[in-house]
Short mmCIF file of C-alpha atoms in Angstrom, two decimals:
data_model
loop_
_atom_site.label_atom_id
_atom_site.label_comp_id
_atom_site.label_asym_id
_atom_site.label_seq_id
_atom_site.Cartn_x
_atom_site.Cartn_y
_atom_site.Cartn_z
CA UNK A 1285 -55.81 -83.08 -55.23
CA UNK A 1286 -53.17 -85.43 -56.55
CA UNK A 1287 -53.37 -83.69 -59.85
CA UNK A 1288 -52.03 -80.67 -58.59
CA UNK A 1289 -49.02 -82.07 -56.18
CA UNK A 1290 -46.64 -83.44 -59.10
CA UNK A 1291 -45.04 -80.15 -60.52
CA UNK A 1292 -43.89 -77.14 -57.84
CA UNK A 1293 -44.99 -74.19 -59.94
CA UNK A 1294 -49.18 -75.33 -60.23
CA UNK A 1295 -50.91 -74.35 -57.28
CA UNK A 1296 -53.76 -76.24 -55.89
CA UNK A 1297 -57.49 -74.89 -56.33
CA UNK A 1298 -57.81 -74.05 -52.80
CA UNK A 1299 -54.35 -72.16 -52.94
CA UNK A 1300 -51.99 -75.12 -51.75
CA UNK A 1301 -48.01 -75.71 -53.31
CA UNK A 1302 -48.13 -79.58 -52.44
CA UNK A 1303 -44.97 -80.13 -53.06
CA UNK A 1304 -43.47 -77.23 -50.33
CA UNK A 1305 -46.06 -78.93 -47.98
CA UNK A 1306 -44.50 -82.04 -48.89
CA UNK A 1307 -40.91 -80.31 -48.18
CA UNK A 1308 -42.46 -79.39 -44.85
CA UNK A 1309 -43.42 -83.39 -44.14
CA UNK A 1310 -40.11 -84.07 -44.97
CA UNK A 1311 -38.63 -81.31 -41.92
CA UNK A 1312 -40.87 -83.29 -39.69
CA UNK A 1313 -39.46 -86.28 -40.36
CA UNK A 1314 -36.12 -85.06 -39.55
CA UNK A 1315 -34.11 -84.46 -36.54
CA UNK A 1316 -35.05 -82.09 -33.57
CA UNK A 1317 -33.24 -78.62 -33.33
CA UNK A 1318 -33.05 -76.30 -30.92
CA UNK A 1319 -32.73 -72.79 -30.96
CA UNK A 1320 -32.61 -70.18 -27.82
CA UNK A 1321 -31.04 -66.55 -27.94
CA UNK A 1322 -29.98 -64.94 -24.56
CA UNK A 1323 -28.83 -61.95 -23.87
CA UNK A 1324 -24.72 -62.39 -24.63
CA UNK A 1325 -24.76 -65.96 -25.51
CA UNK A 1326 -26.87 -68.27 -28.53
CA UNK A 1327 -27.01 -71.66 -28.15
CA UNK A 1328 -27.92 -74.66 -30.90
CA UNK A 1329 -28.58 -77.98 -29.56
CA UNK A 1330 -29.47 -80.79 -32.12
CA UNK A 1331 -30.44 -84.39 -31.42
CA UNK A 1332 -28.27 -87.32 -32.95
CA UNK A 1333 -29.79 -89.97 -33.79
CA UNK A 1334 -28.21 -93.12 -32.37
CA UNK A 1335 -24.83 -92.43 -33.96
CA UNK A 1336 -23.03 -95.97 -35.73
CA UNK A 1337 -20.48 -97.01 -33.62
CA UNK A 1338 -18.52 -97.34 -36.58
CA UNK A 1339 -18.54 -93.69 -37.67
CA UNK A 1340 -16.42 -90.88 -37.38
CA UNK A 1341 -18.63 -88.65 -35.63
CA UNK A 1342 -16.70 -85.62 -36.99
CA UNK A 1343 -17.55 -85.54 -40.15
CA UNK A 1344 -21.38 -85.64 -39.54
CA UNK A 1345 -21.46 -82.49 -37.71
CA UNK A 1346 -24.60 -81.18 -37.59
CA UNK A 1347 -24.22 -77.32 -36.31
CA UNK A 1348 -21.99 -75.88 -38.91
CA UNK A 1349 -20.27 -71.80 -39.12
CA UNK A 1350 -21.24 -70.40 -41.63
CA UNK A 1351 -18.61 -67.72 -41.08
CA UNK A 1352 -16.77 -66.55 -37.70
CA UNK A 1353 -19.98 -65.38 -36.07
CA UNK A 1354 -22.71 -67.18 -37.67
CA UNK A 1355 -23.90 -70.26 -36.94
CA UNK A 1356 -26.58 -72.60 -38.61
CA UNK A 1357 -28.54 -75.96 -37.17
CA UNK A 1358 -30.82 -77.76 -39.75
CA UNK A 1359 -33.76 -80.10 -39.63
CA UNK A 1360 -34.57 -82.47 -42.56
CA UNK A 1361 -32.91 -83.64 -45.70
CA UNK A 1362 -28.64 -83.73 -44.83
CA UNK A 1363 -27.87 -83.73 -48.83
CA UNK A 1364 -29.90 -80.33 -49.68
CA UNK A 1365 -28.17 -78.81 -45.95
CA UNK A 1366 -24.74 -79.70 -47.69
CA UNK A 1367 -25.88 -77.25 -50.72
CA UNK A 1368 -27.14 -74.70 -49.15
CA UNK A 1369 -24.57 -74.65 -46.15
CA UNK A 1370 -21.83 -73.97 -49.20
CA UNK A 1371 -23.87 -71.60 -51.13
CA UNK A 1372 -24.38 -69.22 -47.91
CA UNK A 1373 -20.39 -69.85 -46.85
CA UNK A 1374 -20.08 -68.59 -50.53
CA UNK A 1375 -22.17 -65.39 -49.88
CA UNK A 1376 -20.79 -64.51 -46.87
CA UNK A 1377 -17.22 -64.41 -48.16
CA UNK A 1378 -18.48 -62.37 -51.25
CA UNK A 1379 -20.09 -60.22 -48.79
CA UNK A 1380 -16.86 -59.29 -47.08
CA UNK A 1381 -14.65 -58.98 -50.22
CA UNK A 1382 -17.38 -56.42 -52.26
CA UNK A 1383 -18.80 -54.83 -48.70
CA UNK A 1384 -15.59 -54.98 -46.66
CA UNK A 1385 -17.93 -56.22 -43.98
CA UNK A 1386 -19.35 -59.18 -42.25
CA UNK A 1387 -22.46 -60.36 -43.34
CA UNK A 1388 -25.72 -58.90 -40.51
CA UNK A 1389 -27.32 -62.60 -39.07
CA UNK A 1390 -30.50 -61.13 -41.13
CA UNK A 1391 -28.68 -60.59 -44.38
CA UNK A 1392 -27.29 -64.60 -44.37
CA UNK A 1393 -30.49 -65.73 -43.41
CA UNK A 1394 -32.71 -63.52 -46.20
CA UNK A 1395 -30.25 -64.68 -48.91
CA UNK A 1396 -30.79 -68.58 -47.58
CA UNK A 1397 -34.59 -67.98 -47.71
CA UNK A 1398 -34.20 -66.35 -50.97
CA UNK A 1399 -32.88 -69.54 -52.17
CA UNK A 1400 -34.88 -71.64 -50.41
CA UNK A 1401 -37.87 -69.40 -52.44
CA UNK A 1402 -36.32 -69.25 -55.69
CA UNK A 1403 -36.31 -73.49 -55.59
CA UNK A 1404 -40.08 -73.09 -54.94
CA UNK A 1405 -40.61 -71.05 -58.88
CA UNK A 1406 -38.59 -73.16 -61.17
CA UNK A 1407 -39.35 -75.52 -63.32
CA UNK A 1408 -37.85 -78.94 -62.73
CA UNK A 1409 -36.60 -78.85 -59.63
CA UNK A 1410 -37.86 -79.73 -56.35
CA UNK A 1411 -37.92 -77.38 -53.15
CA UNK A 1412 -34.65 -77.71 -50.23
CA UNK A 1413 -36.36 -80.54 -47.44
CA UNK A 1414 -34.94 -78.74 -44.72
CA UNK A 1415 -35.81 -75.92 -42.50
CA UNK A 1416 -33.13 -73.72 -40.82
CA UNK A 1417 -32.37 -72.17 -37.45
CA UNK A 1418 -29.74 -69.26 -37.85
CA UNK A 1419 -27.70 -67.99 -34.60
CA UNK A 1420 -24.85 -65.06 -34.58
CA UNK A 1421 -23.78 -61.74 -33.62
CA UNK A 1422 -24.08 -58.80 -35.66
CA UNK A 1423 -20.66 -57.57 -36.44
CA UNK A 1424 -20.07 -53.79 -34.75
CA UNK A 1425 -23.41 -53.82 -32.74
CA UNK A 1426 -22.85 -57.29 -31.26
CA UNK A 1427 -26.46 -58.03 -31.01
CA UNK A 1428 -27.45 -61.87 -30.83
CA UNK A 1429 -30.38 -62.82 -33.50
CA UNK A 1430 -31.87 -66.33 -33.86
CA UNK A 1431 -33.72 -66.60 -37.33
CA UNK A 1432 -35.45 -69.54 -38.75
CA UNK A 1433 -36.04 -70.21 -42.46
CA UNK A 1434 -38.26 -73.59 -43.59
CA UNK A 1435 -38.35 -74.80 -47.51
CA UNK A 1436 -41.29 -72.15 -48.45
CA UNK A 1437 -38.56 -69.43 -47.98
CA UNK A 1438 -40.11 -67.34 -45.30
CA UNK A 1439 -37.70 -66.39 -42.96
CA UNK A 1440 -38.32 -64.44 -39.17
CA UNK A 1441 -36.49 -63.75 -35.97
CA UNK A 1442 -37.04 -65.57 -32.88
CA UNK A 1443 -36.29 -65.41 -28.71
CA UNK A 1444 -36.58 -69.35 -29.08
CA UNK A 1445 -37.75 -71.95 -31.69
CA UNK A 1446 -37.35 -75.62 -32.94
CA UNK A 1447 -37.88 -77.28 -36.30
CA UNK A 1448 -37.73 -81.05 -36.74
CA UNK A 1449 -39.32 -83.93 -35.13
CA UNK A 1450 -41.72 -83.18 -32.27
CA UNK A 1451 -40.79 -79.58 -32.72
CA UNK A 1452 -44.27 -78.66 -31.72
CA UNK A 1453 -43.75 -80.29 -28.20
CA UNK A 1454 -40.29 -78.44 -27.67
CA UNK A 1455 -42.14 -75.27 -28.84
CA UNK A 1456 -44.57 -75.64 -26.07
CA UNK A 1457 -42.22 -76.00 -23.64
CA UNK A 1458 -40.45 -73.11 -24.60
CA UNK A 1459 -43.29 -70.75 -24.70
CA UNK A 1460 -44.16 -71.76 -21.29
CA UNK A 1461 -40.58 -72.04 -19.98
CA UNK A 1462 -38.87 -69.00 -21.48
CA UNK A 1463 -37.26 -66.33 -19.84
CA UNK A 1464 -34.16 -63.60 -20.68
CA UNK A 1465 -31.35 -65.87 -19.45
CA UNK A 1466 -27.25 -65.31 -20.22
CA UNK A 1467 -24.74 -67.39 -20.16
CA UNK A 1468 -24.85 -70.65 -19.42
CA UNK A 1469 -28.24 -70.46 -18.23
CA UNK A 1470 -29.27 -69.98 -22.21
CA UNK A 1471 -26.96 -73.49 -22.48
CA UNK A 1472 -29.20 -75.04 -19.81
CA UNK A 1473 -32.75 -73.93 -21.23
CA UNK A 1474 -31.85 -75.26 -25.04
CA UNK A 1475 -30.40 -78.67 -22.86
CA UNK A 1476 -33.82 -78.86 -21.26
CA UNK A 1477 -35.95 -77.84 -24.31
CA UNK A 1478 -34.54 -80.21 -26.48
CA UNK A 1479 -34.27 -83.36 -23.69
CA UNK A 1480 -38.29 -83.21 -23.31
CA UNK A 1481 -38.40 -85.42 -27.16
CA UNK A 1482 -34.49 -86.73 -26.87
CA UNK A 1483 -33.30 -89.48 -24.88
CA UNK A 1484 -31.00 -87.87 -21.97
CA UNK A 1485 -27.66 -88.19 -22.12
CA UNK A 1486 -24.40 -86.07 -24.09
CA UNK A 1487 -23.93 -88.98 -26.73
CA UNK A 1488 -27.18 -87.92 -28.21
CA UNK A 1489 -27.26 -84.57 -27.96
CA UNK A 1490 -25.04 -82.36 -30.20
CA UNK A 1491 -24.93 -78.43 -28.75
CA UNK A 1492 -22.78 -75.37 -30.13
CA UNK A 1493 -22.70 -71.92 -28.44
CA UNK A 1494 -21.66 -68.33 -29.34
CA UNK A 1495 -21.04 -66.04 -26.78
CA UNK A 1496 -20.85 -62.22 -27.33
CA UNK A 1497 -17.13 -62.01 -25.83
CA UNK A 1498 -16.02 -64.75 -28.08
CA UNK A 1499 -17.39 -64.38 -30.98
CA UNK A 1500 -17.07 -67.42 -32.52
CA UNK A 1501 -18.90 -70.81 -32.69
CA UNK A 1502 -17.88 -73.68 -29.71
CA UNK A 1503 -18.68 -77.17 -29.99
CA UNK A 1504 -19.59 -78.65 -26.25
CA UNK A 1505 -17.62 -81.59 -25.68
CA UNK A 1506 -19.77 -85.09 -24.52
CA UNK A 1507 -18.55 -84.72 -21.42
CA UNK A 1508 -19.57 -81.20 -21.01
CA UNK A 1509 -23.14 -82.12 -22.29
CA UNK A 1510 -23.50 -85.19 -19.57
CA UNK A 1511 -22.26 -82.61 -16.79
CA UNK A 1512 -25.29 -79.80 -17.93
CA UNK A 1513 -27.56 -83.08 -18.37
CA UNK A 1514 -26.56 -83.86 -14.71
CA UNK A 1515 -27.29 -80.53 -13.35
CA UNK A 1516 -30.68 -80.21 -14.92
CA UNK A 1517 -31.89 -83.72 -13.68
CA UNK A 1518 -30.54 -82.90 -10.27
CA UNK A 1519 -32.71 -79.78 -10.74
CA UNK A 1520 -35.85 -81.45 -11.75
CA UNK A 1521 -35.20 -84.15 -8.92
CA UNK A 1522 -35.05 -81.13 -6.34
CA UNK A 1523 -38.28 -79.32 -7.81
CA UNK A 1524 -40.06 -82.87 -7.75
CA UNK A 1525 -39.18 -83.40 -3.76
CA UNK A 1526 -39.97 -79.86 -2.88
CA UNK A 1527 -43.13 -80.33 -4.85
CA UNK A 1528 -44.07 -83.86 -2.46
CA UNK A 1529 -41.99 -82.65 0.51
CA UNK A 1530 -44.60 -80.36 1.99
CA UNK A 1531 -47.39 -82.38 1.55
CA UNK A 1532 -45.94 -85.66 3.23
CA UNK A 1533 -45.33 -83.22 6.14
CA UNK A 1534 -48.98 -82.22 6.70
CA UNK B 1251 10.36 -48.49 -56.76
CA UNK B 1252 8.49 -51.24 -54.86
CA UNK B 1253 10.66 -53.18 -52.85
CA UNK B 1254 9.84 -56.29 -51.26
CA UNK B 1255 12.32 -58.84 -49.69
CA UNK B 1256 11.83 -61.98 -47.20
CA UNK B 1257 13.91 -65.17 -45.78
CA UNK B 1258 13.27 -67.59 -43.66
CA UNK B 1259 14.40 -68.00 -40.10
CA UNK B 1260 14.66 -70.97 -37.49
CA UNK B 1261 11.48 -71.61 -37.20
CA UNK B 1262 9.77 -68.20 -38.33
CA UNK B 1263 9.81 -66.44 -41.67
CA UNK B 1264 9.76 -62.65 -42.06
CA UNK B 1265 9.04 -60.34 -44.70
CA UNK B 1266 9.63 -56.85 -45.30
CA UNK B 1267 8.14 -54.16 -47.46
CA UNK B 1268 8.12 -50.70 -48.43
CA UNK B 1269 4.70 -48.51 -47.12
CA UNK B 1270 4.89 -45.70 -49.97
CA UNK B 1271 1.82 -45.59 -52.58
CA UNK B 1272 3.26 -43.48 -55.50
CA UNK B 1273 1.37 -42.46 -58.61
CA UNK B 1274 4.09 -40.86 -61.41
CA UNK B 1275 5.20 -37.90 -59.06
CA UNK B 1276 3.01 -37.80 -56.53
CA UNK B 1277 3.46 -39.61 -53.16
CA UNK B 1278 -0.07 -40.34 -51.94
CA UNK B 1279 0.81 -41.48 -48.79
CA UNK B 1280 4.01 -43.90 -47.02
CA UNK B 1281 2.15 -45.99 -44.43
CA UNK B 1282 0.48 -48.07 -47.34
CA UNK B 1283 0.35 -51.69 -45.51
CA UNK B 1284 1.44 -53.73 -48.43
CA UNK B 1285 1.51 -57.04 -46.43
CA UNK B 1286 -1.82 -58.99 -45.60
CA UNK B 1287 -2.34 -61.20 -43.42
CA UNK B 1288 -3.99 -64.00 -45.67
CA UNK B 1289 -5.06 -66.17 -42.34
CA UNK B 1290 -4.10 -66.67 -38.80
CA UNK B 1291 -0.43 -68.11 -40.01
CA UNK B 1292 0.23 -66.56 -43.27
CA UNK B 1293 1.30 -63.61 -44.73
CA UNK B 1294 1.53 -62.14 -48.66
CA UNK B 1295 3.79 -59.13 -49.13
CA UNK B 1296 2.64 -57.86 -52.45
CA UNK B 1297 4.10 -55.39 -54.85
CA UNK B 1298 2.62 -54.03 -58.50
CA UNK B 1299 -0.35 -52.15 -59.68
CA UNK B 1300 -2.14 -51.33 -56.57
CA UNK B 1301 -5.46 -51.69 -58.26
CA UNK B 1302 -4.47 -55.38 -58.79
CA UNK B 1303 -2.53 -55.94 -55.29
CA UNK B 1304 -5.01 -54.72 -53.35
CA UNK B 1305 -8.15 -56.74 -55.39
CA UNK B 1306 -6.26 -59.38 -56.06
CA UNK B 1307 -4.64 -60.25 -52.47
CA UNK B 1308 -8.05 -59.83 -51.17
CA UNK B 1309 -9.46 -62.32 -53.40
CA UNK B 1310 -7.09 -64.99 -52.45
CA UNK B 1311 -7.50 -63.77 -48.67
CA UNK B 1312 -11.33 -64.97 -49.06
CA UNK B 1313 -10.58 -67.84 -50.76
CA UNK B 1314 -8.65 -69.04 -48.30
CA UNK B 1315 -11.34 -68.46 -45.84
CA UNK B 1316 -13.92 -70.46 -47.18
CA UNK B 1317 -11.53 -73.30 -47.79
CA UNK B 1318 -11.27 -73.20 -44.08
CA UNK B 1319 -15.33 -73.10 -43.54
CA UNK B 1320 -15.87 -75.54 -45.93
CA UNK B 1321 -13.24 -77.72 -44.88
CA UNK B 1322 -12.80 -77.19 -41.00
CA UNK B 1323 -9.18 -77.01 -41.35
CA UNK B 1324 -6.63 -74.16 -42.79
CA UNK B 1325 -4.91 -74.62 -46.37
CA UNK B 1326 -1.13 -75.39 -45.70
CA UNK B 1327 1.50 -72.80 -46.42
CA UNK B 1328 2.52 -75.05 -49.96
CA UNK B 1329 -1.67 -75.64 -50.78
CA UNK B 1330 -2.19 -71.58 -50.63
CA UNK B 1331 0.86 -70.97 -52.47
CA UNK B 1332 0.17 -72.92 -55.06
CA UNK B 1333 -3.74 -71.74 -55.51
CA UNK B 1334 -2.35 -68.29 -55.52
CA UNK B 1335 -0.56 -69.39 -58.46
CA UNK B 1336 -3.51 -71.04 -60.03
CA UNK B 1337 -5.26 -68.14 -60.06
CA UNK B 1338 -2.38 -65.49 -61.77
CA UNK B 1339 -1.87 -68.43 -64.29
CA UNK B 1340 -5.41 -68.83 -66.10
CA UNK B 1341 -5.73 -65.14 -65.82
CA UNK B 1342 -2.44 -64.47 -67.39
CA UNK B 1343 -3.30 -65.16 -71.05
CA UNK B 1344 -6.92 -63.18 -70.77
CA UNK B 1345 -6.49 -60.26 -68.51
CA UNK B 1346 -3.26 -60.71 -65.70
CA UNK B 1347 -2.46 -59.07 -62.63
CA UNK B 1348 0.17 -57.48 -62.21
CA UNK B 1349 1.36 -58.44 -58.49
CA UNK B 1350 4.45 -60.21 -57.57
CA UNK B 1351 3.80 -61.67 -54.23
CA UNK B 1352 6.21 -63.54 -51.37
CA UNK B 1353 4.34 -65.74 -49.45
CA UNK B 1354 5.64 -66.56 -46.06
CA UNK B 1355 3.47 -69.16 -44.05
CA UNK B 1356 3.74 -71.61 -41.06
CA UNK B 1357 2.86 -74.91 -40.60
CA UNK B 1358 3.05 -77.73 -38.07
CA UNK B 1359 4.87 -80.43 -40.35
CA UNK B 1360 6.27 -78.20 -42.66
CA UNK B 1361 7.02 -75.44 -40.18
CA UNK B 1362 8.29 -71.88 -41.80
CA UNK B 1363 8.30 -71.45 -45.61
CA UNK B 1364 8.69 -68.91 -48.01
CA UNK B 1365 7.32 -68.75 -51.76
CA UNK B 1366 8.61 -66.26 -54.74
CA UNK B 1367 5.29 -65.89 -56.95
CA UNK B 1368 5.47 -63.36 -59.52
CA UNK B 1369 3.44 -61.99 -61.77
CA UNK B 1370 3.68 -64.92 -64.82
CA UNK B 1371 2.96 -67.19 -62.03
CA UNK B 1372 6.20 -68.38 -61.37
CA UNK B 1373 5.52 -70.41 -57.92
CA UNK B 1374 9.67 -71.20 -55.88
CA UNK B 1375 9.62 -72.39 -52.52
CA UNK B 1376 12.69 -70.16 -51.17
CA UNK B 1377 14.92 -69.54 -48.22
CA UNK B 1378 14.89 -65.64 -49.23
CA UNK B 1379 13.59 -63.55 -52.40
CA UNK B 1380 12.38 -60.37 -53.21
CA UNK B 1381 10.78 -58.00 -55.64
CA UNK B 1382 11.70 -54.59 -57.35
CA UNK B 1383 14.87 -52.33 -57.90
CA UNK B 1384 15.59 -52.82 -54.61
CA UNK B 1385 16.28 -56.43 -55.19
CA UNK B 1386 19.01 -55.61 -56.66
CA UNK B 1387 20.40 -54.62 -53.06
CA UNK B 1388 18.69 -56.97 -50.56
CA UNK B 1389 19.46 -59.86 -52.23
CA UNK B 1390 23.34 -59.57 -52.75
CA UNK B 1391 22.82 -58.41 -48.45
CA UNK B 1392 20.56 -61.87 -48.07
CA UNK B 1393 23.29 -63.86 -49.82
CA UNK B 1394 26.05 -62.34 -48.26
CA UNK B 1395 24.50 -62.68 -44.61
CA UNK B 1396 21.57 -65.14 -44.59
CA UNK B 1397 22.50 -68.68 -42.57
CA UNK B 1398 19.40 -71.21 -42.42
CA UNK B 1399 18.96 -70.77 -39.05
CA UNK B 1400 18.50 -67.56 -38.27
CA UNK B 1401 17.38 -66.39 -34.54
CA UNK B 1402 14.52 -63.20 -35.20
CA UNK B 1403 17.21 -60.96 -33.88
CA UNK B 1404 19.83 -61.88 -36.45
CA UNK B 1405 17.31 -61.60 -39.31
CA UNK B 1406 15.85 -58.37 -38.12
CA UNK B 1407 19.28 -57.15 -38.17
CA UNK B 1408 19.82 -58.29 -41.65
CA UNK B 1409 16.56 -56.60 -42.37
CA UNK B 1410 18.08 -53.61 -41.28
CA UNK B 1411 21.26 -54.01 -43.40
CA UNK B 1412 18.70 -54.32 -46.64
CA UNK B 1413 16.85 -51.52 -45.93
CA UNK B 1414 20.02 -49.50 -44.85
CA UNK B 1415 21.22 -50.13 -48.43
CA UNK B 1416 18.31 -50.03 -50.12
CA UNK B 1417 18.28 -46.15 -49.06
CA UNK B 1418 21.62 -45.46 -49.44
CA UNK B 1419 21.76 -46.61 -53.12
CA UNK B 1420 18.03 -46.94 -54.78
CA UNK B 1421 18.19 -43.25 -56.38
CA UNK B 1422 14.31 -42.74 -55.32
CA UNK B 1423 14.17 -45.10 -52.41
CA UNK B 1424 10.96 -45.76 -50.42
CA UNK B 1425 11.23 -43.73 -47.15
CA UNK B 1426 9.31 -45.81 -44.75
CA UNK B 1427 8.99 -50.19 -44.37
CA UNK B 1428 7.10 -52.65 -42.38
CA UNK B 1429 8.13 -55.65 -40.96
CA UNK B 1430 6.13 -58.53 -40.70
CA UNK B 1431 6.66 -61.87 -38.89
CA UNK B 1432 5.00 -65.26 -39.03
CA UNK B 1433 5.95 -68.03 -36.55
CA UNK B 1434 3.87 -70.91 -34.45
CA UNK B 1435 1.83 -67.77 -32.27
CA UNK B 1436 0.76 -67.00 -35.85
CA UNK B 1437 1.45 -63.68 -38.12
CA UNK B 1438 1.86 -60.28 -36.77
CA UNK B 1439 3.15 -57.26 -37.63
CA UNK B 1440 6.93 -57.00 -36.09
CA UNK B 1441 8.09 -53.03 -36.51
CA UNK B 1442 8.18 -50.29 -38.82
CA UNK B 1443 11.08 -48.54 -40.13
CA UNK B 1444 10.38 -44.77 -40.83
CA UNK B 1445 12.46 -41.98 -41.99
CA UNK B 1446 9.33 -39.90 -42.83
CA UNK B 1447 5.83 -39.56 -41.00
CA UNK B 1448 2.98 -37.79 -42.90
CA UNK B 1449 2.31 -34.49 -41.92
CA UNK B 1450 -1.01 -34.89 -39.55
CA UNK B 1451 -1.23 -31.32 -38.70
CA UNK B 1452 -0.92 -27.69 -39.76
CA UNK B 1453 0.44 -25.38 -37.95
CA UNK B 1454 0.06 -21.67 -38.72
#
């Protein structure tokens, strides 16, 4: 086996590229991002690691606009999500100077996977460590998409998803805990999604939305986040009381 | 017969510029839009081969857009001004546009400015300029008239005088302009001045 994990382009006996797998390891190892498409709104909500209280929390950003009505959250290695996060800016201003038109949410997100492939049948380099998640609006038909892309280059649309750490355990939840919502309802289910691995509370949760009427990517403030936060744990309080209250009555 | 003129105001800058698109001696139309709005506070009023106006404006309009992604902030009036001017320069000894552009931008510390950039990539920050034959006449108006600060009534009305002469004395003058204004709310087109619509119907 470890014969066959050193260069990208030799696949394994039984069919294996280690070294994507590898890339994959890497996503796990990296933060936890949320994805969740409603019906006029998208949300993004990332977890942030206990930020330095030394550092300018501006410039480490992690939900970034790709253009006015595409967004894009990332899970794994920051250097390779600096890259790629210019190369598709890049693309989607080339897009509207030869097409006169905004790029389609599926047309950013096949060229990013197209990348993210063509790193995977090269000699001498190494695959991106990072998977994507891909939010936005159509231009003219104003239809919300979520894609996700991961560093094998396959790329497919999604009601809800995570990548990152524990993403399996936010992915559970969401399958079980998903529903059409709108609004600021979509806000609250990526909130809740992404608090069941992240410590509660807005300084470690960083969460973007795009709404349909808008158009355009909005950073929540902290104290916007700790208000949602609020709400939802006043929620779960309630469910957990009406859940005991009937029974100490009988 | 392109003409394109601009000056700065208090606290806004406008520019002017004709709407025909002629080829030899045909007219093709006179509500060509020959000013584009580069971002949400600057405006390029371009003049030359159309071929080259229209890909080259757009080039720099896209450029400046993904300075703005990549960077989270906009390019100052000065920082676009002088990229534009980049760009006509290394192209100028291999194959150059020919497009004379005035710039007119807004910023918050530098507030309204105005840049003269023509085709060799000549790059002056300016109170007024303009292109063409009809230079000739909105200039001598602008120097006669123009006071730094300006109100937007004043300077449409000196606007008015240009094109007013510009009619009266450029032997095939362009029938039709549009204004266009850039202040703090941003740029936006300010009025038209026609003396000929296109014919949208025919009657029988």
């Amino acid at each position: 086996m470890a014969r066959y994990d050193r260069a990208i382009t030799v696949f394994s006996p039984d069919g294996h590229l280690f070294q994507v797998e590898y890339a994959l390891e890497a996503v796990r190892k990296g933060n936890a991002a949320v994805g969740v498409r409603g019906t006029d709104t998208v949300v993004l909500a990332v977890e942030k690691k206990s930020t330095p209280k030394l550092q300018d929390t501006r410039s480490a950003r992690k939900i970034v606009s790709l253009d006015n009505h595409v967004a894009l959250a990332c899970a794994g290695l920051k250097a390779d999500a600096r890259v790629l996060i210019n190369k598709a800016r890049i693309e989607c201003q080339s897009h509207r100077l030869t097409l006169e038109d905004p790029v389609t949410v599926e047309y950013i997100t096949r060229y990013i996977a197209g990348l993210q492939q063509k790193y995977t049948q090269s000699g001498g380099v190494r695959p991106f460590g990072l998977s994507t998640l891909i939010v936005g609006f159509d231009p003219y038909t104003r239809i919300p998409s979520l894609y996700q892309t991961d560093p094998s280059g396959t790329f497919s649309a999604w009601k809800a998803n995570a990548t990152g750490r524990n993403s399996n355990s936010i992915r559970e939840f969401l399958e079980k805990n998903y529903k059409e919502t709108s609004g600021q309802e979509t806000v609250k289910l990526a909130i809740r999604a992404l608090l069941e691995v992240v410590e509660s509370g807005g300084k470690n949760i960083e969460v973007a939305l795009m709404t349909r009427e808008e158009g355009t990517l909005r950073q929540l403030e902290e104290a916007e986040i700790d208000a949602i936060v609020a709400e939802i744990e006043a929620e779960k309080a309630a469910a957990e009381a009406a859940k005991k209250g009937p029974s100490k009555e009988t | 017969m392109e003409c394109v003129f601009g000056l700065v105001g208090n606290g806004f800058a406008i520019v002017a510029a004709d709407t025909s698109a002629v080829h030899s001696i045909l007219v093709h139309k006179n509500n060509e839009d020959k000013i584009m709005v580069l971002d949400s506070h600057k405006l390029i009023a371009a003049s030359g081969e159309p071929g080259d106006r229209v890909h080259f404006t757009e080039y720099a309009q896209k450029n400046v857009s993904l300075y703005q992604f990549r960077n989270g902030i906009p390019l100052t009036t000065a920082a676009a001004a002088n990229f534009i001017r980049r760009e006509l320069a290394t192209a100028l000894r291999k194959n150059p546009y020919s497009v004379n552009i005035l710039m007119a931008g807004y910023g918050k510390e530098a507030g309204a400015s105005l840049y003269y950039i023509d085709y060799i990539a000549t790059l002056h920050k300016v109170d007024k300029g303009a292109f063409g034959y009809g230079s000739y006449f909105s200039l001598s108006t602008m120097d006669r008239h123009y006071r730094s600060d300006m109100s937007v009534e004043e300077a449409i009305e000196l606007d008015d005088k240009c094109i007013r002469e510009i009619r009266s004395r450029l032997v095939i003058a362009p029938p039709n302009f549009v204004i266009k204004i850039v202040d703090k709310d941003g740029a936006r087109e300010h009025a038209w001045r026609q003396s000929v619509q296109d014919v949208t119907t025919a009657s029988v």
